[in-house]
């Protein structure tokens, strides 16, 4: 029987997954954790076959937790769960060592198939991810700009796009402000300007959809990169604040 650890910062998600998995005879012990440190403590004290890991764990990035699990428990299967589309994180998660990437809207049968595959040490690939892999292989002109980013650069740019300041990000990731600024500068140098703006637009849509806090999203989104430029990125080209969406603009929200 497969022993599963569910790692998600939302209790309702953990309980829902637990209820679904408990109905399947192939599942044995079920455990829950609300954050990365709690998940690692449980992995150190009891045998786990598969970890279901949310890619966005409040103050800690799921890919960071994945790296820790891979380092300490290389034989444990890890499936990344997310509300974000496969095109945004799937290939990055699999390259970082995940055994699969599932959208939280997937069917229970898909979830169980992925768990069984991960428990065997394999990688579960959905048709959407297979298509992304095929596109990646067929690409003639090298990697897309965002694929050249390190996980840390990608994470810092996401947080800046959310509207967080260099100081807040440094505190959240337990790094110095200078280090965060360096990651931001390096990341933006890897990106073409239109693509960088596209990442910010994608994140603004996610913030608006998930945060639901009125009209603050645009200000938070546009202010993050701008404040980084003012505080810690003196060598980077400043990015203009995002303008309200236009009818034919890149970012329609």
mmCIF file of C-alpha atoms in Angstrom:
data_model
loop_
_atom_site.group_PDB
_atom_site.id
_atom_site.type_symbol
_atom_site.label_atom_id
_atom_site.label_comp_id
_atom_site.label_asym_id
_atom_site.label_seq_id
_atom_site.Cartn_x
_atom_site.Cartn_y
_atom_site.Cartn_z
ATOM 1 C CA UNK A 1 0.000 0.000 0.000
ATOM 2 C CA UNK A 2 1.194 3.492 -0.849
ATOM 3 C CA UNK A 3 1.998 5.884 1.995
ATOM 4 C CA UNK A 4 1.188 9.469 1.024
ATOM 5 C CA UNK A 5 2.061 12.858 2.519
ATOM 6 C CA UNK A 6 -0.186 15.757 1.443
ATOM 7 C CA UNK A 7 1.562 19.147 1.666
ATOM 8 C CA UNK A 8 -0.669 22.186 1.147
ATOM 9 C CA UNK A 9 -1.163 25.380 3.149
ATOM 10 C CA UNK A 10 -4.950 25.217 2.721
ATOM 11 C CA UNK A 11 -6.682 22.823 5.100
ATOM 12 C CA UNK A 12 -9.701 22.419 2.842
ATOM 13 C CA UNK A 13 -7.435 21.165 0.031
ATOM 14 C CA UNK A 14 -5.639 18.731 2.337
ATOM 15 C CA UNK A 15 -8.890 17.339 3.693
ATOM 16 C CA UNK A 16 -10.415 17.052 0.234
ATOM 17 C CA UNK A 17 -7.418 15.137 -1.109
ATOM 18 C CA UNK A 18 -7.372 12.949 1.971
ATOM 19 C CA UNK A 19 -11.026 12.028 1.486
ATOM 20 C CA UNK A 20 -10.471 11.131 -2.173
ATOM 21 C CA UNK A 21 -7.380 9.023 -1.471
ATOM 22 C CA UNK A 22 -8.887 7.235 1.532
ATOM 23 C CA UNK A 23 -11.483 5.679 -0.774
ATOM 24 C CA UNK A 24 -8.830 3.863 -2.828
ATOM 25 C CA UNK A 25 -7.619 0.471 -1.592
ATOM 26 C CA UNK A 26 -4.120 1.095 -2.967
ATOM 27 C CA UNK A 27 -3.530 3.917 -0.482
ATOM 28 C CA UNK A 28 -2.202 3.119 2.985
ATOM 29 C CA UNK A 29 -1.164 5.680 5.586
ATOM 30 C CA UNK A 30 -2.153 9.279 4.877
ATOM 31 C CA UNK A 31 -0.328 12.221 6.437
ATOM 32 C CA UNK A 32 -0.716 16.001 6.160
ATOM 33 C CA UNK A 33 1.584 19.014 6.417
ATOM 34 C CA UNK A 34 0.761 22.699 6.038
ATOM 35 C CA UNK A 35 4.257 23.888 5.093
ATOM 36 C CA UNK A 36 7.719 22.803 3.996
ATOM 37 C CA UNK A 37 9.407 22.467 7.416
ATOM 38 C CA UNK A 38 6.531 20.355 8.734
ATOM 39 C CA UNK A 39 6.701 18.148 5.649
ATOM 40 C CA UNK A 40 10.432 17.578 6.064
ATOM 41 C CA UNK A 41 9.992 16.715 9.750
ATOM 42 C CA UNK A 42 7.417 14.082 8.869
ATOM 43 C CA UNK A 43 9.605 12.642 6.129
ATOM 44 C CA UNK A 44 12.433 12.276 8.640
ATOM 45 C CA UNK A 45 10.319 10.424 11.186
ATOM 46 C CA UNK A 46 8.149 8.066 9.118
ATOM 47 C CA UNK A 47 8.328 6.243 5.792
ATOM 48 C CA UNK A 48 6.581 8.031 2.926
ATOM 49 C CA UNK A 49 6.292 6.719 -0.626
ATOM 50 C CA UNK A 50 4.785 9.736 -2.398
ATOM 51 C CA UNK A 51 4.551 13.432 -1.510
ATOM 52 C CA UNK A 52 1.763 15.546 -2.994
ATOM 53 C CA UNK A 53 3.341 18.996 -2.897
ATOM 54 C CA UNK A 54 1.616 22.305 -3.602
ATOM 55 C CA UNK A 55 3.831 24.499 -5.746
ATOM 56 C CA UNK A 56 2.823 27.657 -3.817
ATOM 57 C CA UNK A 57 3.190 27.162 -0.062
ATOM 58 C CA UNK A 58 2.453 30.550 1.445
ATOM 59 C CA UNK A 59 5.808 32.045 2.378
ATOM 60 C CA UNK A 60 7.890 29.232 0.896
ATOM 61 C CA UNK A 61 8.143 28.211 -2.733
ATOM 62 C CA UNK A 62 7.187 24.610 -3.457
ATOM 63 C CA UNK A 63 10.200 24.179 -5.739
ATOM 64 C CA UNK A 64 12.469 24.980 -2.779
ATOM 65 C CA UNK A 65 10.781 22.245 -0.758
ATOM 66 C CA UNK A 66 11.109 19.896 -3.735
ATOM 67 C CA UNK A 67 14.860 20.546 -3.809
ATOM 68 C CA UNK A 68 15.122 19.712 -0.099
ATOM 69 C CA UNK A 69 13.110 16.510 -0.508
ATOM 70 C CA UNK A 70 15.196 15.446 -3.480
ATOM 71 C CA UNK A 71 18.401 16.081 -1.526
ATOM 72 C CA UNK A 72 17.377 14.162 1.606
ATOM 73 C CA UNK A 73 14.984 11.583 0.162
ATOM 74 C CA UNK A 74 15.982 10.910 -3.459
ATOM 75 C CA UNK A 75 13.852 7.753 -3.704
ATOM 76 C CA UNK A 76 10.619 9.367 -2.496
ATOM 77 C CA UNK A 77 8.151 10.199 -5.248
ATOM 78 C CA UNK A 78 7.047 13.834 -5.477
ATOM 79 C CA UNK A 79 4.044 15.079 -7.433
ATOM 80 C CA UNK A 80 3.593 18.831 -7.760
ATOM 81 C CA UNK A 81 0.017 20.124 -7.487
ATOM 82 C CA UNK A 82 -1.013 23.576 -8.658
ATOM 83 C CA UNK A 83 -3.854 25.799 -9.803
ATOM 84 C CA UNK A 84 -1.505 27.226 -12.446
ATOM 85 C CA UNK A 85 -1.588 25.897 -16.025
ATOM 86 C CA UNK A 86 0.967 23.321 -17.124
ATOM 87 C CA UNK A 87 2.613 25.811 -19.461
ATOM 88 C CA UNK A 88 3.681 27.964 -16.522
ATOM 89 C CA UNK A 89 5.466 25.509 -14.223
ATOM 90 C CA UNK A 90 5.291 21.888 -15.411
ATOM 91 C CA UNK A 91 8.589 21.580 -17.274
ATOM 92 C CA UNK A 92 10.434 23.529 -14.589
ATOM 93 C CA UNK A 93 9.033 21.250 -11.878
ATOM 94 C CA UNK A 94 9.948 18.062 -13.732
ATOM 95 C CA UNK A 95 13.446 19.354 -14.501
ATOM 96 C CA UNK A 96 13.814 20.113 -10.796
ATOM 97 C CA UNK A 97 13.132 16.474 -9.941
ATOM 98 C CA UNK A 98 9.364 16.118 -9.625
ATOM 99 C CA UNK A 99 7.774 12.843 -10.732
ATOM 100 C CA UNK A 100 4.879 14.734 -12.259
ATOM 101 C CA UNK A 101 2.834 17.916 -12.317
ATOM 102 C CA UNK A 102 -0.936 17.919 -11.881
ATOM 103 C CA UNK A 103 -3.473 20.685 -12.003
ATOM 104 C CA UNK A 104 -5.755 20.658 -8.962
ATOM 105 C CA UNK A 105 -8.716 20.397 -11.298
ATOM 106 C CA UNK A 106 -7.620 16.943 -12.494
ATOM 107 C CA UNK A 107 -9.881 13.911 -12.107
ATOM 108 C CA UNK A 108 -9.381 11.528 -9.136
ATOM 109 C CA UNK A 109 -8.460 8.720 -11.556
ATOM 110 C CA UNK A 110 -5.672 10.884 -12.979
ATOM 111 C CA UNK A 111 -4.415 11.661 -9.489
ATOM 112 C CA UNK A 112 -4.334 7.971 -8.551
ATOM 113 C CA UNK A 113 -2.558 7.012 -11.770
ATOM 114 C CA UNK A 114 0.094 9.646 -11.070
ATOM 115 C CA UNK A 115 0.543 8.492 -7.462
ATOM 116 C CA UNK A 116 1.000 4.872 -8.533
ATOM 117 C CA UNK A 117 3.517 5.893 -11.179
ATOM 118 C CA UNK A 118 5.481 8.065 -8.748
ATOM 119 C CA UNK A 119 5.493 5.286 -6.127
ATOM 120 C CA UNK A 120 7.221 3.062 -8.705
ATOM 121 C CA UNK A 121 9.873 5.715 -9.273
ATOM 122 C CA UNK A 122 8.543 6.775 -12.659
ATOM 123 C CA UNK A 123 7.362 10.087 -14.070
ATOM 124 C CA UNK A 124 3.703 10.698 -14.815
ATOM 125 C CA UNK A 125 3.222 12.799 -17.933
ATOM 126 C CA UNK A 126 -0.185 14.191 -18.866
ATOM 127 C CA UNK A 127 -1.026 14.813 -22.541
ATOM 128 C CA UNK A 128 -0.615 18.548 -21.923
ATOM 129 C CA UNK A 129 2.887 18.083 -20.529
ATOM 130 C CA UNK A 130 3.807 15.657 -23.313
ATOM 131 C CA UNK A 131 2.852 18.354 -25.803
ATOM 132 C CA UNK A 132 4.999 20.897 -23.962
ATOM 133 C CA UNK A 133 7.930 18.473 -24.040
ATOM 134 C CA UNK A 134 7.468 17.917 -27.761
ATOM 135 C CA UNK A 135 7.415 21.652 -28.385
ATOM 136 C CA UNK A 136 10.548 22.002 -26.288
ATOM 137 C CA UNK A 137 12.354 19.354 -28.322
ATOM 138 C CA UNK A 138 11.251 20.866 -31.630
ATOM 139 C CA UNK A 139 12.343 24.352 -30.709
ATOM 140 C CA UNK A 140 14.960 25.364 -33.247
ATOM 141 C CA UNK A 141 16.427 28.467 -31.702
ATOM 142 C CA UNK A 142 17.491 27.280 -28.276
ATOM 143 C CA UNK A 143 15.693 27.781 -24.991
ATOM 144 C CA UNK A 144 12.916 30.278 -24.489
ATOM 145 C CA UNK A 145 14.123 33.198 -22.353
ATOM 146 C CA UNK A 146 12.281 32.128 -19.179
ATOM 147 C CA UNK A 147 13.786 28.636 -19.366
ATOM 148 C CA UNK A 148 17.284 30.078 -18.912
ATOM 149 C CA UNK A 149 16.360 31.414 -15.472
ATOM 150 C CA UNK A 150 17.512 29.612 -12.366
ATOM 151 C CA UNK A 151 14.759 28.590 -9.961
ATOM 152 C CA UNK A 152 15.773 31.412 -7.618
ATOM 153 C CA UNK A 153 15.718 34.043 -10.378
ATOM 154 C CA UNK A 154 12.294 32.810 -11.475
ATOM 155 C CA UNK A 155 11.032 32.920 -7.881
ATOM 156 C CA UNK A 156 12.343 36.445 -7.218
ATOM 157 C CA UNK A 157 10.814 37.824 -10.413
ATOM 158 C CA UNK A 158 7.478 36.258 -9.525
ATOM 159 C CA UNK A 159 7.498 37.841 -6.073
ATOM 160 C CA UNK A 160 8.440 41.215 -7.537
ATOM 161 C CA UNK A 161 5.584 40.868 -10.011
ATOM 162 C CA UNK A 162 3.252 40.304 -7.056
ATOM 163 C CA UNK A 163 4.252 43.730 -5.785
ATOM 164 C CA UNK A 164 6.565 42.625 -2.981
ATOM 165 C CA UNK A 165 9.584 44.750 -2.112
ATOM 166 C CA UNK A 166 13.213 43.670 -2.083
ATOM 167 C CA UNK A 167 13.204 43.844 1.724
ATOM 168 C CA UNK A 168 10.126 41.653 2.047
ATOM 169 C CA UNK A 169 11.495 39.083 -0.378
ATOM 170 C CA UNK A 170 14.849 39.016 1.404
ATOM 171 C CA UNK A 171 13.132 38.362 4.731
ATOM 172 C CA UNK A 172 10.845 35.720 3.249
ATOM 173 C CA UNK A 173 13.697 33.790 1.587
ATOM 174 C CA UNK A 174 16.225 34.382 4.408
ATOM 175 C CA UNK A 175 18.654 36.083 2.031
ATOM 176 C CA UNK A 176 20.245 39.526 1.967
ATOM 177 C CA UNK A 177 18.701 42.392 0.023
ATOM 178 C CA UNK A 178 21.834 42.559 -2.138
ATOM 179 C CA UNK A 179 21.445 38.886 -3.045
ATOM 180 C CA UNK A 180 17.793 39.373 -3.999
ATOM 181 C CA UNK A 181 18.704 42.410 -6.097
ATOM 182 C CA UNK A 182 21.414 40.391 -7.849
ATOM 183 C CA UNK A 183 18.942 37.611 -8.678
ATOM 184 C CA UNK A 184 16.463 40.164 -10.027
ATOM 185 C CA UNK A 185 19.103 41.872 -12.162
ATOM 186 C CA UNK A 186 20.423 38.575 -13.505
ATOM 187 C CA UNK A 187 16.919 37.298 -14.204
ATOM 188 C CA UNK A 188 15.825 40.350 -16.155
ATOM 189 C CA UNK A 189 19.034 40.270 -18.176
ATOM 190 C CA UNK A 190 18.045 36.779 -19.339
ATOM 191 C CA UNK A 191 14.623 37.938 -20.466
ATOM 192 C CA UNK A 192 13.558 39.910 -23.465
ATOM 193 C CA UNK A 193 11.541 42.928 -22.287
ATOM 194 C CA UNK A 194 8.216 41.817 -23.883
ATOM 195 C CA UNK A 195 8.532 38.427 -22.235
ATOM 196 C CA UNK A 196 9.297 39.966 -18.851
ATOM 197 C CA UNK A 197 6.169 42.077 -19.136
ATOM 198 C CA UNK A 198 4.226 38.934 -20.065
ATOM 199 C CA UNK A 199 5.301 37.192 -16.868
ATOM 200 C CA UNK A 200 4.102 40.173 -14.849
ATOM 201 C CA UNK A 201 0.769 40.167 -16.670
ATOM 202 C CA UNK A 202 0.311 36.432 -16.058
ATOM 203 C CA UNK A 203 1.044 36.894 -12.381
ATOM 204 C CA UNK A 204 -1.354 39.829 -12.135
ATOM 205 C CA UNK A 205 -4.156 37.644 -13.470
ATOM 206 C CA UNK A 206 -3.335 34.962 -10.884
ATOM 207 C CA UNK A 207 -3.173 37.474 -8.036
ATOM 208 C CA UNK A 208 -6.528 38.936 -9.031
ATOM 209 C CA UNK A 209 -8.113 35.507 -9.328
ATOM 210 C CA UNK A 210 -6.721 34.069 -6.085
ATOM 211 C CA UNK A 211 -6.372 37.064 -3.803
ATOM 212 C CA UNK A 212 -9.746 38.735 -4.451
ATOM 213 C CA UNK A 213 -8.881 41.882 -2.541
ATOM 214 C CA UNK A 214 -10.394 44.594 -4.675
ATOM 215 C CA UNK A 215 -8.347 47.118 -6.575
ATOM 216 C CA UNK A 216 -4.930 46.692 -4.989
ATOM 217 C CA UNK A 217 -3.620 44.042 -7.367
ATOM 218 C CA UNK A 218 -2.513 46.342 -10.152
ATOM 219 C CA UNK A 219 -0.692 48.649 -7.774
ATOM 220 C CA UNK A 220 1.037 45.705 -6.092
ATOM 221 C CA UNK A 221 1.986 44.167 -9.403
ATOM 222 C CA UNK A 222 3.415 47.288 -11.001
ATOM 223 C CA UNK A 223 5.070 48.592 -7.845
ATOM 224 C CA UNK A 224 7.148 45.492 -7.165
ATOM 225 C CA UNK A 225 9.494 45.757 -10.146
ATOM 226 C CA UNK A 226 9.552 49.543 -9.846
ATOM 227 C CA UNK A 227 10.495 49.497 -6.162
ATOM 228 C CA UNK A 228 13.192 46.924 -6.867
ATOM 229 C CA UNK A 229 14.661 49.246 -9.470
ATOM 230 C CA UNK A 230 14.692 52.085 -6.954
ATOM 231 C CA UNK A 231 15.977 50.058 -3.983
ATOM 232 C CA UNK A 232 18.321 47.375 -5.174
ATOM 233 C CA UNK A 233 18.738 47.324 -8.909
ATOM 234 C CA UNK A 234 20.835 50.329 -9.860
ATOM 235 C CA UNK A 235 22.379 48.528 -12.826
ATOM 236 C CA UNK A 236 19.122 47.275 -14.286
ATOM 237 C CA UNK A 237 17.019 49.092 -16.832
ATOM 238 C CA UNK A 238 13.918 50.389 -15.017
ATOM 239 C CA UNK A 239 10.623 48.925 -16.150
ATOM 240 C CA UNK A 240 7.726 51.296 -16.581
ATOM 241 C CA UNK A 241 4.675 50.675 -14.385
ATOM 242 C CA UNK A 242 2.041 48.531 -16.019
ATOM 243 C CA UNK A 243 -0.663 50.526 -17.755
ATOM 244 C CA UNK A 244 -4.379 49.712 -17.478
ATOM 245 C CA UNK A 245 -5.269 46.914 -19.908
ATOM 246 C CA UNK A 246 -6.139 48.009 -23.423
ATOM 247 C CA UNK A 247 -8.449 46.312 -25.826
ATOM 248 C CA UNK A 248 -5.661 44.894 -27.941
ATOM 249 C CA UNK A 249 -2.873 44.883 -25.339
ATOM 250 C CA UNK A 250 -0.722 41.961 -24.280
ATOM 251 C CA UNK A 251 -2.290 41.666 -20.837
ATOM 252 C CA UNK A 252 -6.094 41.538 -20.824
ATOM 253 C CA UNK A 253 -7.558 40.982 -17.374
#
